[in-house]
Amino acid sequence: MTSASRRRVQFTGPGEVEVVTEPVPDPAPDEVVVQTECSAVSPGTERLVYEGHVPETLAADTTIKALEDDDFSYPISYGYACVGTVETAGSNVDAEWEGRTVFSFQPHVSRFVTSPSALVRVPPAVSAVDAALIPSVETAVNFVMDGRPMVGEQVVVLGQGVVGLLTTQLLSRHPLRGLWTVEPSPHRRAVSESLGGTAVASSSDLELGTGHDASGPDASRADLVFELTGKPSVLNDAVQRTAFSGRVVVGSWYGTKSAPIDLGRHFHRSRMEIISSQVSTIDPSLRGRWTKDRRMSVVLDLLPTLTPSDLVSQTFSLDDAPAAYEQLSTDPSMLQPVFQHN
C-alpha cells in the first residue's frame, strides 16, 4: 500500500476552482504510479468548464480512461495532458517502465495510477512541456486530416489560439496557393505570420486570390475554411467565406452556446460541406488504414519539428490554479497556460 499524497485540481462550480490533497490510490499489480512534472491546460475546453458553459449531463470523454465515468456536473476534475515519470511499477509490470518519462491523458493531478497501456513514451528529443501539448498537436493533425487540403487550394483558418496556430503551422507545409488566418489579437497575428500564415484582424479584411462559387470567380472565398475560434457566431463567417463546393471544418466546441447561422443565401446553392471534426475519433472513411495509434505516431514524429512549447504564455504552480483559470477567463492575451507540479 502507498502512503503518498497527491494534489488535484477540481472545478466546484462556475468560476470556482480548488486544489484538494488526498491519498494516492493503491496501484494494482498491473498498474504504475506516475509523478507528474507538468500538465497543459486546454484553453478552449477548460474555459468552458470553468465558466459553466458545458452540458452537465454530457459524458466528459468516453475515449479517455481517466474520464470515462465522469460527466460535466460539478465537482469535476478535468484535463487531459499530464507528463511525468513512472515512480513505481506493479509486480506484473515490466520494471523497465520505472524512471520512464511518459505522457498520459489525465486531469491536473500531481500523481496518478494507471496501466502502461494508457501511457505514451516521450521520445528523448522531446521536452516535458512539448510533450504536455501532445493533445493540441494531435487535434491539429486531426483537423488537417479531416480538411484534406489539396495542392493549389486557398485555405483560411479562423482563430489563432494554440490549436489554430499549430494547424496553421502544419498547413504551411502544404503546397497551397495561399494560407490566410483571421485573429483579432495583434500578438497572435504576429505568431501566425511567423508560422506561415497571412494574418488579418477580421474576415472582412481577407483578400484572397481567385476562388470560385456558383456564379463564377470570387476573390473573397476559399476552398477550405477551418473554424477554430470557439465562438459560434464565427461559423457564419466561415460559411460566407467558403467557395462553391468548398469545405468548412468545424473544430470548435461551443458547449451550451449557440448562434443563428445564415443558410438562406450563399449556403443554399453552394454545395459546400460542413465537417464536424473532433479528435476522439478517426474519420470513418480513413479507418481502414488509420488508427488512433497510427495518428499518435505521426504526432510524436512531428513534435520535435513543431516545438509547441514556444506557444506557452505562462506557467503556474498547481496551488495557483484558481488564479490561472480566472486569468484564462478574463485575459484574451493568454495563449497556453501550463501547470508545474514540482
PDB file of C-alpha atoms in Angstrom, residues 133-342:
ATOM      1  CA  LEU A 133       0.969  19.708 -25.631  1.00  0.00           C
ATOM      2  CA  ILE A 134       0.544  16.359 -27.394  1.00  0.00           C
ATOM      3  CA  PRO A 135      -3.283  16.710 -27.314  1.00  0.00           C
ATOM      4  CA  SER A 136      -3.098  20.075 -29.077  1.00  0.00           C
ATOM      5  CA  VAL A 137      -0.775  18.737 -31.767  1.00  0.00           C
ATOM      6  CA  GLU A 138      -2.948  15.635 -32.169  1.00  0.00           C
ATOM      7  CA  THR A 139      -6.011  17.854 -32.561  1.00  0.00           C
ATOM      8  CA  ALA A 140      -4.274  19.972 -35.212  1.00  0.00           C
ATOM      9  CA  VAL A 141      -3.212  16.822 -37.081  1.00  0.00           C
ATOM     10  CA  ASN A 142      -6.804  15.582 -36.936  1.00  0.00           C
ATOM     11  CA  PHE A 143      -8.127  18.867 -38.326  1.00  0.00           C
ATOM     12  CA  VAL A 144      -5.746  18.734 -41.270  1.00  0.00           C
ATOM     13  CA  MET A 145      -6.620  15.083 -41.915  1.00  0.00           C
ATOM     14  CA  ASP A 146     -10.334  15.947 -41.918  1.00  0.00           C
ATOM     15  CA  GLY A 147      -9.863  19.030 -44.117  1.00  0.00           C
ATOM     16  CA  ARG A 148      -7.703  17.178 -46.676  1.00  0.00           C
ATOM     17  CA  PRO A 149      -6.039  20.255 -48.218  1.00  0.00           C
ATOM     18  CA  MET A 150      -5.206  19.837 -51.875  1.00  0.00           C
ATOM     19  CA  VAL A 151      -2.416  21.258 -54.000  1.00  0.00           C
ATOM     20  CA  GLY A 152      -3.156  24.838 -55.051  1.00  0.00           C
ATOM     21  CA  GLU A 153      -6.104  25.389 -52.714  1.00  0.00           C
ATOM     22  CA  GLN A 154      -6.878  28.595 -50.865  1.00  0.00           C
ATOM     23  CA  VAL A 155      -7.221  27.940 -47.142  1.00  0.00           C
ATOM     24  CA  VAL A 156      -8.465  30.137 -44.295  1.00  0.00           C
ATOM     25  CA  VAL A 157      -8.064  29.425 -40.574  1.00  0.00           C
ATOM     26  CA  LEU A 158     -10.400  31.384 -38.304  1.00  0.00           C
ATOM     27  CA  GLY A 159      -8.901  31.642 -34.820  1.00  0.00           C
ATOM     28  CA  GLN A 160      -5.248  31.574 -33.815  1.00  0.00           C
ATOM     29  CA  GLY A 161      -5.301  30.095 -30.358  1.00  0.00           C
ATOM     30  CA  VAL A 162      -2.843  27.304 -29.635  1.00  0.00           C
ATOM     31  CA  VAL A 163      -4.605  24.696 -31.773  1.00  0.00           C
ATOM     32  CA  GLY A 164      -5.249  27.256 -34.521  1.00  0.00           C
ATOM     33  CA  LEU A 165      -1.574  28.202 -34.611  1.00  0.00           C
ATOM     34  CA  LEU A 166      -0.465  24.569 -34.726  1.00  0.00           C
ATOM     35  CA  THR A 167      -2.976  23.918 -37.522  1.00  0.00           C
ATOM     36  CA  THR A 168      -1.574  26.908 -39.404  1.00  0.00           C
ATOM     37  CA  GLN A 169       1.964  25.593 -38.955  1.00  0.00           C
ATOM     38  CA  LEU A 170       1.010  22.198 -40.364  1.00  0.00           C
ATOM     39  CA  LEU A 171      -0.911  23.723 -43.280  1.00  0.00           C
ATOM     40  CA  SER A 172       2.035  25.972 -44.150  1.00  0.00           C
ATOM     41  CA  ARG A 173       3.947  22.817 -45.097  1.00  0.00           C
ATOM     42  CA  HIS A 174       1.413  22.003 -47.837  1.00  0.00           C
ATOM     43  CA  PRO A 175       1.751  23.324 -51.417  1.00  0.00           C
ATOM     44  CA  LEU A 176      -1.244  25.654 -51.113  1.00  0.00           C
ATOM     45  CA  ARG A 177      -1.994  28.634 -53.288  1.00  0.00           C
ATOM     46  CA  GLY A 178      -2.496  30.705 -50.149  1.00  0.00           C
ATOM     47  CA  LEU A 179      -2.963  30.382 -46.396  1.00  0.00           C
ATOM     48  CA  TRP A 180      -4.798  33.146 -44.549  1.00  0.00           C
ATOM     49  CA  THR A 181      -5.553  33.381 -40.841  1.00  0.00           C
ATOM     50  CA  VAL A 182      -8.058  35.566 -39.012  1.00  0.00           C
ATOM     51  CA  GLU A 183      -7.327  36.652 -35.441  1.00  0.00           C
ATOM     52  CA  PRO A 184      -8.195  39.899 -33.596  1.00  0.00           C
ATOM     53  CA  SER A 185      -5.198  39.690 -31.208  1.00  0.00           C
ATOM     54  CA  PRO A 186      -2.131  41.511 -32.620  1.00  0.00           C
ATOM     55  CA  HIS A 187       0.250  39.215 -30.723  1.00  0.00           C
ATOM     56  CA  ARG A 188      -1.378  36.067 -32.074  1.00  0.00           C
ATOM     57  CA  ARG A 189      -1.373  37.513 -35.595  1.00  0.00           C
ATOM     58  CA  ALA A 190       2.375  38.086 -35.300  1.00  0.00           C
ATOM     59  CA  VAL A 191       2.917  34.486 -34.199  1.00  0.00           C
ATOM     60  CA  SER A 192       0.674  33.301 -37.025  1.00  0.00           C
ATOM     61  CA  GLU A 193       2.752  35.206 -39.577  1.00  0.00           C
ATOM     62  CA  SER A 194       5.922  33.621 -38.177  1.00  0.00           C
ATOM     63  CA  LEU A 195       4.389  30.166 -38.679  1.00  0.00           C
ATOM     64  CA  GLY A 196       3.479  30.729 -42.317  1.00  0.00           C
ATOM     65  CA  GLY A 197       0.046  32.358 -42.348  1.00  0.00           C
ATOM     66  CA  THR A 198      -1.028  35.659 -43.852  1.00  0.00           C
ATOM     67  CA  ALA A 199      -2.805  37.091 -40.828  1.00  0.00           C
ATOM     68  CA  VAL A 200      -5.622  39.646 -40.738  1.00  0.00           C
ATOM     69  CA  ALA A 201      -7.712  41.029 -37.876  1.00  0.00           C
ATOM     70  CA  SER A 202     -11.164  40.138 -39.203  1.00  0.00           C
ATOM     71  CA  SER A 203     -12.762  38.142 -42.005  1.00  0.00           C
ATOM     72  CA  SER A 204     -13.748  41.385 -43.733  1.00  0.00           C
ATOM     73  CA  ASP A 205     -10.022  42.064 -44.233  1.00  0.00           C
ATOM     74  CA  LEU A 206      -9.457  38.884 -46.235  1.00  0.00           C
ATOM     75  CA  GLU A 207      -8.165  39.441 -49.751  1.00  0.00           C
ATOM     76  CA  LEU A 208      -7.835  36.023 -51.293  1.00  0.00           C
ATOM     77  CA  GLY A 209      -6.722  35.145 -54.795  1.00  0.00           C
ATOM     78  CA  THR A 210      -9.079  33.651 -57.371  1.00  0.00           C
ATOM     79  CA  GLY A 211     -11.727  31.355 -55.913  1.00  0.00           C
ATOM     80  CA  HIS A 212     -14.959  30.067 -57.415  1.00  0.00           C
ATOM     81  CA  ASP A 213     -18.580  29.996 -56.375  1.00  0.00           C
ATOM     82  CA  ALA A 214     -21.818  29.218 -58.174  1.00  0.00           C
ATOM     83  CA  SER A 215     -21.697  32.433 -60.197  1.00  0.00           C
ATOM     84  CA  GLY A 216     -18.062  32.375 -61.229  1.00  0.00           C
ATOM     85  CA  PRO A 217     -14.768  33.806 -59.965  1.00  0.00           C
ATOM     86  CA  ASP A 218     -14.992  35.200 -56.424  1.00  0.00           C
ATOM     87  CA  ALA A 219     -11.878  36.620 -54.806  1.00  0.00           C
ATOM     88  CA  SER A 220     -13.433  36.645 -51.340  1.00  0.00           C
ATOM     89  CA  ARG A 221     -13.914  32.899 -50.834  1.00  0.00           C
ATOM     90  CA  ALA A 222     -11.703  29.893 -50.057  1.00  0.00           C
ATOM     91  CA  ASP A 223     -11.680  26.212 -50.936  1.00  0.00           C
ATOM     92  CA  LEU A 224     -11.188  25.168 -47.315  1.00  0.00           C
ATOM     93  CA  VAL A 225     -12.031  27.041 -44.107  1.00  0.00           C
ATOM     94  CA  PHE A 226     -11.270  25.969 -40.534  1.00  0.00           C
ATOM     95  CA  GLU A 227     -13.448  27.431 -37.749  1.00  0.00           C
ATOM     96  CA  LEU A 228     -11.320  27.231 -34.588  1.00  0.00           C
ATOM     97  CA  THR A 229     -12.358  30.290 -32.567  1.00  0.00           C
ATOM     98  CA  GLY A 230     -14.736  28.637 -30.099  1.00  0.00           C
ATOM     99  CA  LYS A 231     -17.260  31.385 -30.939  1.00  0.00           C
ATOM    100  CA  PRO A 232     -20.435  30.039 -32.578  1.00  0.00           C
ATOM    101  CA  SER A 233     -21.211  33.344 -34.315  1.00  0.00           C
ATOM    102  CA  VAL A 234     -17.980  32.978 -36.322  1.00  0.00           C
ATOM    103  CA  LEU A 235     -19.347  29.870 -38.013  1.00  0.00           C
ATOM    104  CA  ASN A 236     -21.438  32.224 -40.108  1.00  0.00           C
ATOM    105  CA  ASP A 237     -18.238  33.936 -41.304  1.00  0.00           C
ATOM    106  CA  ALA A 238     -16.830  30.528 -42.199  1.00  0.00           C
ATOM    107  CA  VAL A 239     -19.885  29.697 -44.316  1.00  0.00           C
ATOM    108  CA  GLN A 240     -19.833  33.040 -46.095  1.00  0.00           C
ATOM    109  CA  ARG A 241     -16.107  32.756 -46.839  1.00  0.00           C
ATOM    110  CA  THR A 242     -16.324  29.261 -48.364  1.00  0.00           C
ATOM    111  CA  ALA A 243     -16.466  28.871 -52.141  1.00  0.00           C
ATOM    112  CA  PHE A 244     -18.798  26.688 -54.193  1.00  0.00           C
ATOM    113  CA  SER A 245     -18.220  23.021 -53.293  1.00  0.00           C
ATOM    114  CA  GLY A 246     -15.736  24.043 -50.593  1.00  0.00           C
ATOM    115  CA  ARG A 247     -15.307  22.563 -47.110  1.00  0.00           C
ATOM    116  CA  VAL A 248     -15.780  24.038 -43.663  1.00  0.00           C
ATOM    117  CA  VAL A 249     -14.056  22.129 -40.860  1.00  0.00           C
ATOM    118  CA  VAL A 250     -15.636  22.979 -37.509  1.00  0.00           C
ATOM    119  CA  GLY A 251     -13.073  22.214 -34.833  1.00  0.00           C
ATOM    120  CA  SER A 252     -14.573  24.471 -32.168  1.00  0.00           C
ATOM    121  CA  TRP A 253     -16.605  23.128 -29.295  1.00  0.00           C
ATOM    122  CA  TYR A 254     -19.289  25.634 -28.358  1.00  0.00           C
ATOM    123  CA  GLY A 255     -20.622  23.835 -25.282  1.00  0.00           C
ATOM    124  CA  THR A 256     -24.062  25.230 -24.449  1.00  0.00           C
ATOM    125  CA  LYS A 257     -23.540  28.377 -26.556  1.00  0.00           C
ATOM    126  CA  SER A 258     -25.334  28.795 -29.879  1.00  0.00           C
ATOM    127  CA  ALA A 259     -25.842  31.434 -32.552  1.00  0.00           C
ATOM    128  CA  PRO A 260     -28.061  31.819 -35.649  1.00  0.00           C
ATOM    129  CA  ILE A 261     -26.389  30.882 -38.934  1.00  0.00           C
ATOM    130  CA  ASP A 262     -27.458  32.344 -42.271  1.00  0.00           C
ATOM    131  CA  LEU A 263     -28.063  29.321 -44.509  1.00  0.00           C
ATOM    132  CA  GLY A 264     -30.568  31.007 -46.794  1.00  0.00           C
ATOM    133  CA  ARG A 265     -28.375  32.825 -49.296  1.00  0.00           C
ATOM    134  CA  HIS A 266     -24.831  31.827 -50.273  1.00  0.00           C
ATOM    135  CA  PHE A 267     -25.000  28.448 -48.495  1.00  0.00           C
ATOM    136  CA  HIS A 268     -28.205  27.261 -50.177  1.00  0.00           C
ATOM    137  CA  ARG A 269     -26.690  26.970 -53.663  1.00  0.00           C
ATOM    138  CA  SER A 270     -23.068  26.491 -52.692  1.00  0.00           C
ATOM    139  CA  ARG A 271     -22.950  22.679 -52.298  1.00  0.00           C
ATOM    140  CA  MET A 272     -20.342  23.208 -49.594  1.00  0.00           C
ATOM    141  CA  GLU A 273     -19.573  20.563 -46.979  1.00  0.00           C
ATOM    142  CA  ILE A 274     -19.594  21.351 -43.254  1.00  0.00           C
ATOM    143  CA  ILE A 275     -17.432  18.836 -41.377  1.00  0.00           C
ATOM    144  CA  SER A 276     -17.592  18.131 -37.654  1.00  0.00           C
ATOM    145  CA  SER A 277     -14.015  17.410 -36.565  1.00  0.00           C
ATOM    146  CA  GLN A 278     -13.192  16.070 -33.100  1.00  0.00           C
ATOM    147  CA  VAL A 279     -10.004  14.345 -32.061  1.00  0.00           C
ATOM    148  CA  SER A 280     -11.600  11.489 -30.086  1.00  0.00           C
ATOM    149  CA  THR A 281     -12.311   9.590 -33.299  1.00  0.00           C
ATOM    150  CA  ILE A 282     -10.866   8.987 -36.768  1.00  0.00           C
ATOM    151  CA  ASP A 283     -12.864   9.922 -39.873  1.00  0.00           C
ATOM    152  CA  PRO A 284     -14.842   6.752 -40.753  1.00  0.00           C
ATOM    153  CA  SER A 285     -13.583   6.893 -44.345  1.00  0.00           C
ATOM    154  CA  LEU A 286      -9.990   6.532 -43.073  1.00  0.00           C
ATOM    155  CA  ARG A 287     -10.468   3.758 -40.518  1.00  0.00           C
ATOM    156  CA  GLY A 288      -9.474   1.020 -42.924  1.00  0.00           C
ATOM    157  CA  ARG A 289      -5.888   2.315 -42.813  1.00  0.00           C
ATOM    158  CA  TRP A 290      -5.743   4.706 -39.874  1.00  0.00           C
ATOM    159  CA  THR A 291      -5.999   4.080 -36.140  1.00  0.00           C
ATOM    160  CA  LYS A 292      -5.505   6.444 -33.202  1.00  0.00           C
ATOM    161  CA  ASP A 293      -2.166   4.739 -32.534  1.00  0.00           C
ATOM    162  CA  ARG A 294      -1.007   5.455 -36.074  1.00  0.00           C
ATOM    163  CA  ARG A 295      -2.099   9.083 -35.735  1.00  0.00           C
ATOM    164  CA  MET A 296      -0.239   9.345 -32.417  1.00  0.00           C
ATOM    165  CA  SER A 297       2.937   8.041 -34.085  1.00  0.00           C
ATOM    166  CA  VAL A 298       2.636  10.923 -36.561  1.00  0.00           C
ATOM    167  CA  VAL A 299       2.236  13.361 -33.653  1.00  0.00           C
ATOM    168  CA  LEU A 300       5.372  12.046 -31.924  1.00  0.00           C
ATOM    169  CA  ASP A 301       7.350  12.367 -35.152  1.00  0.00           C
ATOM    170  CA  LEU A 302       6.146  15.953 -35.618  1.00  0.00           C
ATOM    171  CA  LEU A 303       6.729  17.177 -32.056  1.00  0.00           C
ATOM    172  CA  PRO A 304      10.462  17.960 -32.396  1.00  0.00           C
ATOM    173  CA  THR A 305       9.774  19.949 -35.571  1.00  0.00           C
ATOM    174  CA  LEU A 306       6.873  21.981 -34.159  1.00  0.00           C
ATOM    175  CA  THR A 307       8.163  22.833 -30.633  1.00  0.00           C
ATOM    176  CA  PRO A 308       4.679  23.686 -29.321  1.00  0.00           C
ATOM    177  CA  SER A 309       6.205  24.862 -26.011  1.00  0.00           C
ATOM    178  CA  ASP A 310       7.080  28.088 -27.862  1.00  0.00           C
ATOM    179  CA  LEU A 311       3.352  28.874 -27.554  1.00  0.00           C
ATOM    180  CA  VAL A 312       3.308  28.635 -23.742  1.00  0.00           C
ATOM    181  CA  SER A 313       2.326  32.076 -22.463  1.00  0.00           C
ATOM    182  CA  GLN A 314       2.509  31.472 -18.723  1.00  0.00           C
ATOM    183  CA  THR A 315       3.486  28.802 -16.186  1.00  0.00           C
ATOM    184  CA  PHE A 316       1.657  28.371 -12.873  1.00  0.00           C
ATOM    185  CA  SER A 317       2.208  26.262  -9.795  1.00  0.00           C
ATOM    186  CA  LEU A 318      -0.660  23.893  -9.075  1.00  0.00           C
ATOM    187  CA  ASP A 319      -1.563  25.928  -5.989  1.00  0.00           C
ATOM    188  CA  ASP A 320      -2.212  28.913  -8.249  1.00  0.00           C
ATOM    189  CA  ALA A 321      -4.862  27.037 -10.278  1.00  0.00           C
ATOM    190  CA  PRO A 322      -7.759  29.327  -9.169  1.00  0.00           C
ATOM    191  CA  ALA A 323      -5.847  32.408 -10.349  1.00  0.00           C
ATOM    192  CA  ALA A 324      -4.811  30.665 -13.574  1.00  0.00           C
ATOM    193  CA  TYR A 325      -8.394  29.920 -14.589  1.00  0.00           C
ATOM    194  CA  GLU A 326      -9.583  33.390 -13.621  1.00  0.00           C
ATOM    195  CA  GLN A 327      -6.915  34.875 -15.887  1.00  0.00           C
ATOM    196  CA  LEU A 328      -7.776  32.407 -18.656  1.00  0.00           C
ATOM    197  CA  SER A 329     -11.388  33.574 -18.470  1.00  0.00           C
ATOM    198  CA  THR A 330     -10.641  37.303 -18.454  1.00  0.00           C
ATOM    199  CA  ASP A 331      -7.347  37.835 -20.306  1.00  0.00           C
ATOM    200  CA  PRO A 332      -7.678  37.459 -24.105  1.00  0.00           C
ATOM    201  CA  SER A 333      -3.893  37.672 -24.499  1.00  0.00           C
ATOM    202  CA  MET A 334      -3.297  34.381 -22.649  1.00  0.00           C
ATOM    203  CA  LEU A 335      -2.305  31.712 -25.137  1.00  0.00           C
ATOM    204  CA  GLN A 336      -1.204  28.473 -23.444  1.00  0.00           C
ATOM    205  CA  PRO A 337      -1.023  28.087 -19.642  1.00  0.00           C
ATOM    206  CA  VAL A 338       0.893  25.183 -18.120  1.00  0.00           C
ATOM    207  CA  PHE A 339       0.957  23.868 -14.534  1.00  0.00           C
ATOM    208  CA  GLN A 340       4.275  22.851 -12.978  1.00  0.00           C
ATOM    209  CA  HIS A 341       3.792  20.172 -10.317  1.00  0.00           C
ATOM    210  CA  ASN A 342       7.146  20.269  -8.557  1.00  0.00           C
TER     211      ASN A 342
END
